[in-house]
N, C-alpha and C. Protein backbone atom coordinates (compact mmCIF):
# COMPACT_ATOMS: atom_id res chain seq x y z
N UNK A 1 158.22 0.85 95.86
CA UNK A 1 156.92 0.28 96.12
C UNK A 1 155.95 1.42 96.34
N UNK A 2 154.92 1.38 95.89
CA UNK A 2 153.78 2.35 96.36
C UNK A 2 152.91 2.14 97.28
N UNK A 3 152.53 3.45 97.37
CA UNK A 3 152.07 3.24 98.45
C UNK A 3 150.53 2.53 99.32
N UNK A 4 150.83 1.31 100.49
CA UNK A 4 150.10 0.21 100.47
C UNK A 4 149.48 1.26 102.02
N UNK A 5 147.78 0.81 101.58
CA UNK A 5 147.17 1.87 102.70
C UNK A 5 146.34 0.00 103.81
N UNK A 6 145.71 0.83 104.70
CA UNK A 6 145.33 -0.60 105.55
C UNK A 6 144.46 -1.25 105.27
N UNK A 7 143.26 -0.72 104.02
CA UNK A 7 142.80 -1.97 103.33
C UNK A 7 143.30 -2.79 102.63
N UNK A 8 144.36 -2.57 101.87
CA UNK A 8 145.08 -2.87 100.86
C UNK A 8 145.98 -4.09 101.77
N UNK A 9 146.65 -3.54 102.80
CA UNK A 9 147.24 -4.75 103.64
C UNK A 9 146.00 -5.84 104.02
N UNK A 10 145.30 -5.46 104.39
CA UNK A 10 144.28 -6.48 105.09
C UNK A 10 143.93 -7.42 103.65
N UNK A 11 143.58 -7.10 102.65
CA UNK A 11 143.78 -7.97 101.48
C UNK A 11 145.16 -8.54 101.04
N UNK A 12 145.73 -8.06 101.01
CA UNK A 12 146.87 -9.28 101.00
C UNK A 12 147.42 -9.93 102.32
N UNK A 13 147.07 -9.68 103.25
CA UNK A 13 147.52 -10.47 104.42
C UNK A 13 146.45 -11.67 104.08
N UNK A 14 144.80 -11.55 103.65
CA UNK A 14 143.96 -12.74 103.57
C UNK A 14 144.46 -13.64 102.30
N UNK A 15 144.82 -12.72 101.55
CA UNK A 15 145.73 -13.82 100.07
C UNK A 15 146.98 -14.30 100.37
N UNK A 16 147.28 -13.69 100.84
CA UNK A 16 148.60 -14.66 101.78
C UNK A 16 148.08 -15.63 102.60
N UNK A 17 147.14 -15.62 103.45
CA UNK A 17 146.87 -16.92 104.33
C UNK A 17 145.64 -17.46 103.40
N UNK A 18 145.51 -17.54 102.25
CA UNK A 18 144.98 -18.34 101.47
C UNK A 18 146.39 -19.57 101.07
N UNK A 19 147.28 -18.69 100.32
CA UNK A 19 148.20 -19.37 99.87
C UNK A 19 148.81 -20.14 101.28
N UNK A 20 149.20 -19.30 102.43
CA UNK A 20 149.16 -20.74 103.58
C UNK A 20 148.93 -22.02 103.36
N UNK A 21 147.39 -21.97 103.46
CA UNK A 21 146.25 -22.64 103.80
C UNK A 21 146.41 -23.87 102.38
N UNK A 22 146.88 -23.23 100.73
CA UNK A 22 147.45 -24.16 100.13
C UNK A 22 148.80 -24.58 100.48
N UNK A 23 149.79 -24.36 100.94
CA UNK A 23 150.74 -24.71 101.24
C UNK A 23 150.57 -25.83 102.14
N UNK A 24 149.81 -26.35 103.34
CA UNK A 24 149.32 -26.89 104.27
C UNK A 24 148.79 -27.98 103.38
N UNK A 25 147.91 -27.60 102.85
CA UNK A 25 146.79 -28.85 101.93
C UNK A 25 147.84 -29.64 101.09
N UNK A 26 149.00 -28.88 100.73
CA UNK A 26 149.95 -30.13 99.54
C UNK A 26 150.64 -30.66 100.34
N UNK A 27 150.87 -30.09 101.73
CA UNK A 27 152.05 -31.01 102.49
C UNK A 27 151.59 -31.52 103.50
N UNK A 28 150.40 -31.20 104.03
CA UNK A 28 149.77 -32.09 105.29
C UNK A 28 150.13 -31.50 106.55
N UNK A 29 150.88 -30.38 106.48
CA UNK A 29 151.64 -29.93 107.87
C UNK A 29 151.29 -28.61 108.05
N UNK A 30 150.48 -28.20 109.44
CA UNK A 30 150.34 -27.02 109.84
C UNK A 30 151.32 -26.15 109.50
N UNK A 31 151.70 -24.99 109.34
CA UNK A 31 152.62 -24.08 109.08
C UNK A 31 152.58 -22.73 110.27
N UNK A 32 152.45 -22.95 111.37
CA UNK A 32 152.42 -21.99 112.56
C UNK A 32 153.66 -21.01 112.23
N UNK A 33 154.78 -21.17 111.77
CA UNK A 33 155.53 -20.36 111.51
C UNK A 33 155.10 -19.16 110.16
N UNK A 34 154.89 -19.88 109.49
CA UNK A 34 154.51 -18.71 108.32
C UNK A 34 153.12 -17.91 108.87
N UNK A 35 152.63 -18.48 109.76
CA UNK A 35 150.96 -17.82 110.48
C UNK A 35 151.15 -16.89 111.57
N UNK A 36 152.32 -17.42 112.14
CA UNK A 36 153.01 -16.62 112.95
C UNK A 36 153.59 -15.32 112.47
N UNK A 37 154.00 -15.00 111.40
CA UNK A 37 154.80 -14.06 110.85
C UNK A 37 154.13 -13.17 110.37
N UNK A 38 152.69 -14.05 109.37
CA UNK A 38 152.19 -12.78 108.87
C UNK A 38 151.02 -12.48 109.60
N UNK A 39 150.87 -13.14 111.11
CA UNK A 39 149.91 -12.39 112.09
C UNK A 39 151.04 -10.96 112.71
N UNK A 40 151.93 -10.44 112.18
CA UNK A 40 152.42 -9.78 113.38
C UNK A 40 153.10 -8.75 112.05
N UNK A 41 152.62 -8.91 110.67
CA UNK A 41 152.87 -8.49 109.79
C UNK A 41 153.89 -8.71 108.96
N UNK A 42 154.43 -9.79 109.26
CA UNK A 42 155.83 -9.36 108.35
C UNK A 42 155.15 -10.05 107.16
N UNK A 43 154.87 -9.74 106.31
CA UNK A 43 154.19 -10.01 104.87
C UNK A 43 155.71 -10.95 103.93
N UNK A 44 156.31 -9.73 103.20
CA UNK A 44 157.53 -10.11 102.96
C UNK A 44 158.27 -11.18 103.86
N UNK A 45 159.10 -11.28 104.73
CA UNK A 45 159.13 -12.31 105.25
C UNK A 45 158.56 -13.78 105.52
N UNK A 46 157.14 -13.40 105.27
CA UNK A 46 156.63 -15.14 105.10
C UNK A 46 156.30 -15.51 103.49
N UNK A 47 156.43 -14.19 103.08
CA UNK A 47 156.86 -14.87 101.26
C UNK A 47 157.78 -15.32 101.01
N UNK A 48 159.01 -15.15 101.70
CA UNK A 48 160.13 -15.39 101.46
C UNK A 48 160.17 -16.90 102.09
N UNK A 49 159.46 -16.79 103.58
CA UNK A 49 159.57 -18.27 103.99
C UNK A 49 158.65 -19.26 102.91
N UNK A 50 157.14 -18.49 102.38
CA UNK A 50 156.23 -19.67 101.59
C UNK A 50 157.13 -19.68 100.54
N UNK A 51 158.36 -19.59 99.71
CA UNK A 51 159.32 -19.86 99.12
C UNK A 51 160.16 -21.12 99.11
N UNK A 52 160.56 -20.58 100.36
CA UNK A 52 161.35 -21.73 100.52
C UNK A 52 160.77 -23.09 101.04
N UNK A 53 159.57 -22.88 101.44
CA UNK A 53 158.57 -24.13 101.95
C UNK A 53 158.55 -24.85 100.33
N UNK A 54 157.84 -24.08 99.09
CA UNK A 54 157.87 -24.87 97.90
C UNK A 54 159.15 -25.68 97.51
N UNK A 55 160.22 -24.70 97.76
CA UNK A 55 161.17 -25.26 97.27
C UNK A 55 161.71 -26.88 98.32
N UNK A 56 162.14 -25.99 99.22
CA UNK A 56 162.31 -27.39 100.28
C UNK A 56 161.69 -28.45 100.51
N UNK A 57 160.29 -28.28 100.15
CA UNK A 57 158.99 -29.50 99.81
C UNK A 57 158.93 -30.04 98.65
N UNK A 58 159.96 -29.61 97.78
CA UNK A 58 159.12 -29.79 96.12
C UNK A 58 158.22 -29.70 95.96
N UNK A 59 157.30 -28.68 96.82
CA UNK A 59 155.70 -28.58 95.99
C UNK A 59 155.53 -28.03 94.71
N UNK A 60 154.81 -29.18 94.20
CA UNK A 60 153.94 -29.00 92.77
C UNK A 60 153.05 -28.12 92.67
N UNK A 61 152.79 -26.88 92.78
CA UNK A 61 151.51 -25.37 92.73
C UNK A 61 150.81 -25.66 91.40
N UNK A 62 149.95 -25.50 91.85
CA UNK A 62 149.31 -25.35 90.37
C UNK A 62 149.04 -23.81 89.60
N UNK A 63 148.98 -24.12 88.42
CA UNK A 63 149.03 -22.45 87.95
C UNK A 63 148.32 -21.30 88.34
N UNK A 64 147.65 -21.53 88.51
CA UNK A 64 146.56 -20.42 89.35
C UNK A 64 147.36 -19.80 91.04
N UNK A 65 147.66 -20.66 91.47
CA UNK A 65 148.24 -20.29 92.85
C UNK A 65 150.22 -20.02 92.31
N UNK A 66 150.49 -20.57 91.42
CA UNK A 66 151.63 -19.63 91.14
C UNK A 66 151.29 -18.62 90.43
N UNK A 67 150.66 -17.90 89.69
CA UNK A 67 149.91 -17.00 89.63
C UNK A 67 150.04 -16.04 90.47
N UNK A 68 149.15 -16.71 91.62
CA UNK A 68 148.84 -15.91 92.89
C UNK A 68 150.08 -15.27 93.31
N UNK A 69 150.90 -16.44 93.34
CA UNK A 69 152.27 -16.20 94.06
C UNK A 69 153.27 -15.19 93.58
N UNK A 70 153.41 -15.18 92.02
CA UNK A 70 153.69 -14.07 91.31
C UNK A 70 152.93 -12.68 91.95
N UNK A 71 151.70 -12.56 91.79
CA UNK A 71 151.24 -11.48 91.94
C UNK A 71 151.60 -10.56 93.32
N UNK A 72 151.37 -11.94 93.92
CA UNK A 72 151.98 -11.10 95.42
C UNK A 72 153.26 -10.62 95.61
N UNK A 73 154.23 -11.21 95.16
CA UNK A 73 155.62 -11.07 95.10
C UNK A 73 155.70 -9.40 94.81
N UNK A 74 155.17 -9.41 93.41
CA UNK A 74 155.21 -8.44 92.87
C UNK A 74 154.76 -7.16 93.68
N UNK A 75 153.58 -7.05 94.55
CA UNK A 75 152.76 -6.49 94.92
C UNK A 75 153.81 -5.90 96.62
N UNK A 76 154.14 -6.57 96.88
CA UNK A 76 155.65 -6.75 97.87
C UNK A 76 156.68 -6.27 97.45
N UNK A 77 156.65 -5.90 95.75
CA UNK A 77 158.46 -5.39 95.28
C UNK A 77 159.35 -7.00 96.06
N UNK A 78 158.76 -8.26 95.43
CA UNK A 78 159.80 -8.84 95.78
C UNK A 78 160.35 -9.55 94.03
N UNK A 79 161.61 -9.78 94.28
CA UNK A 79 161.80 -10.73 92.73
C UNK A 79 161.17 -12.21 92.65
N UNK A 80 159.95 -11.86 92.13
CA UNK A 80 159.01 -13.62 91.77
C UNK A 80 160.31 -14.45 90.95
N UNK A 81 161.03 -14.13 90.27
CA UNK A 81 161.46 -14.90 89.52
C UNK A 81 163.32 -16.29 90.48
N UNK A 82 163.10 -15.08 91.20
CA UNK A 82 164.15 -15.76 92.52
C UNK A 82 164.19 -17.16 93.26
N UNK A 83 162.61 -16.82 93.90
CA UNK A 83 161.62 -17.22 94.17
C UNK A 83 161.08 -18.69 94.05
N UNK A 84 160.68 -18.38 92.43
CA UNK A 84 160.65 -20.31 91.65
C UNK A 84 161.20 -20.49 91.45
């Protein structure tokens, strides 16, 4: 992974609690745990949890926010393809 400086986090910590914030809107349910995680940084870790929220929810994403979701993965060195 290269190297991520503290603007660079502060933008993906807000695209991450975008994607939250959709995660919430398809299922109706606050997500304090994933808000919890990536207030205290663990980035990776609440990708891994907004993962398993799609999966365990069957949420339907629409392309743009899997998109998103790809990008971040990526941007994390995580495997997007695991993932979906």
């Amino acid at each position: 992974m290269s190297f991520i400086g503290p603007v660079d986090i502060e933008r993906l910590q807000v695209r991450i609690a975008a994607l939250i914030d959709y995660i919430e809107f398809k299922t109706q349910w606050r997500q304090d745990t994933l808000r919890d995680l990536l207030r205290v940084g663990e980035m990776k870790v609440c990708m891994e949890f907004i993962s398993s929220r799609i999966a365990d929810e069957n949420i339907d994403i629409d392309p743009d926010q899997q998109q998103e979701f790809v990008d971040l993965c990526q941007k994390l060195s995580l495997d997007e393809s695991y993932y979906l």
